[in-house]
Coordinates of C-alpha atoms in Angstrom, one line a residue:
M1 CA 108.4 141.7 129.4
T2 CA 111.0 142.1 130.7
E3 CA 114.8 139.5 129.9
F4 CA 116.8 138.4 132.6
L5 CA 119.4 135.6 132.4
E6 CA 119.1 132.7 134.5
W7 CA 120.6 130.9 136.9
G8 CA 119.3 127.7 139.6
Q9 CA 116.1 127.3 141.4
G10 CA 115.2 128.4 145.0
P11 CA 114.1 132.3 146.3
P12 CA 115.2 135.1 144.0
V13 CA 117.5 137.2 143.9
V14 CA 117.9 140.6 141.4
M15 CA 121.4 140.8 139.8
L16 CA 122.1 144.4 138.1
H17 CA 125.6 145.0 136.8
G18 CA 127.3 149.0 136.4
I19 CA 128.4 151.1 134.0
G20 CA 130.1 149.4 130.9
G21 CA 128.9 145.2 132.5
A22 CA 126.5 142.8 130.8
A23 CA 123.4 140.1 132.5
K24 CA 126.3 137.3 131.6
L25 CA 128.6 138.2 133.7
W26 CA 127.0 137.5 136.9
A27 CA 127.5 133.6 135.7
A28 CA 130.6 133.7 137.9
T29 CA 128.6 134.8 140.9
A30 CA 125.9 133.1 140.5
G31 CA 127.6 128.6 141.4
G32 CA 127.8 130.8 144.7
L33 CA 125.1 131.1 145.4
P34 CA 123.0 127.3 146.6
G35 CA 119.7 127.4 146.2
R36 CA 119.2 131.3 145.3
Q37 CA 117.3 131.3 141.3
V38 CA 119.3 134.1 140.2
L39 CA 118.5 136.6 137.9
A40 CA 120.7 139.0 136.0
W41 CA 119.2 141.6 134.3
N42 CA 120.6 143.6 130.7
Q43 CA 120.3 147.2 132.5
P44 CA 118.6 149.7 129.3
G45 CA 121.5 150.4 127.0
Y46 CA 123.4 147.5 127.2
G47 CA 123.1 143.4 125.2
G48 CA 120.4 145.3 122.2
N49 CA 118.2 147.2 124.5
A50 CA 117.6 151.4 123.4
L51 CA 118.5 153.4 125.6
L52 CA 115.4 155.7 128.2
D53 CA 114.4 158.6 127.5
P54 CA 114.9 160.3 130.4
L55 CA 117.1 158.4 132.2
T56 CA 116.0 158.2 135.4
F57 CA 115.9 156.0 138.5
G58 CA 112.0 156.1 138.6
A59 CA 112.2 154.9 134.5
L60 CA 115.1 153.1 135.9
A61 CA 113.3 151.3 138.4
D62 CA 110.1 151.4 136.1
A63 CA 112.2 149.0 132.9
L64 CA 112.9 146.4 135.3
A65 CA 109.1 145.9 136.6
V66 CA 107.1 145.6 132.9

């Protein structure tokens, strides 16, 4: 199961970090989205998650959906 950092309540919005990022970096943004549940994901290769092999957009989408 995919683990997320979560802030707030309401309709969910999923945040995806870029290269060198991390889920925790979305905390400040979450504070600016009242009425939304912010879900931040540490992508494969970040936050202690194993890197995918092969690393493709399809594999990333599958990992996020689990």
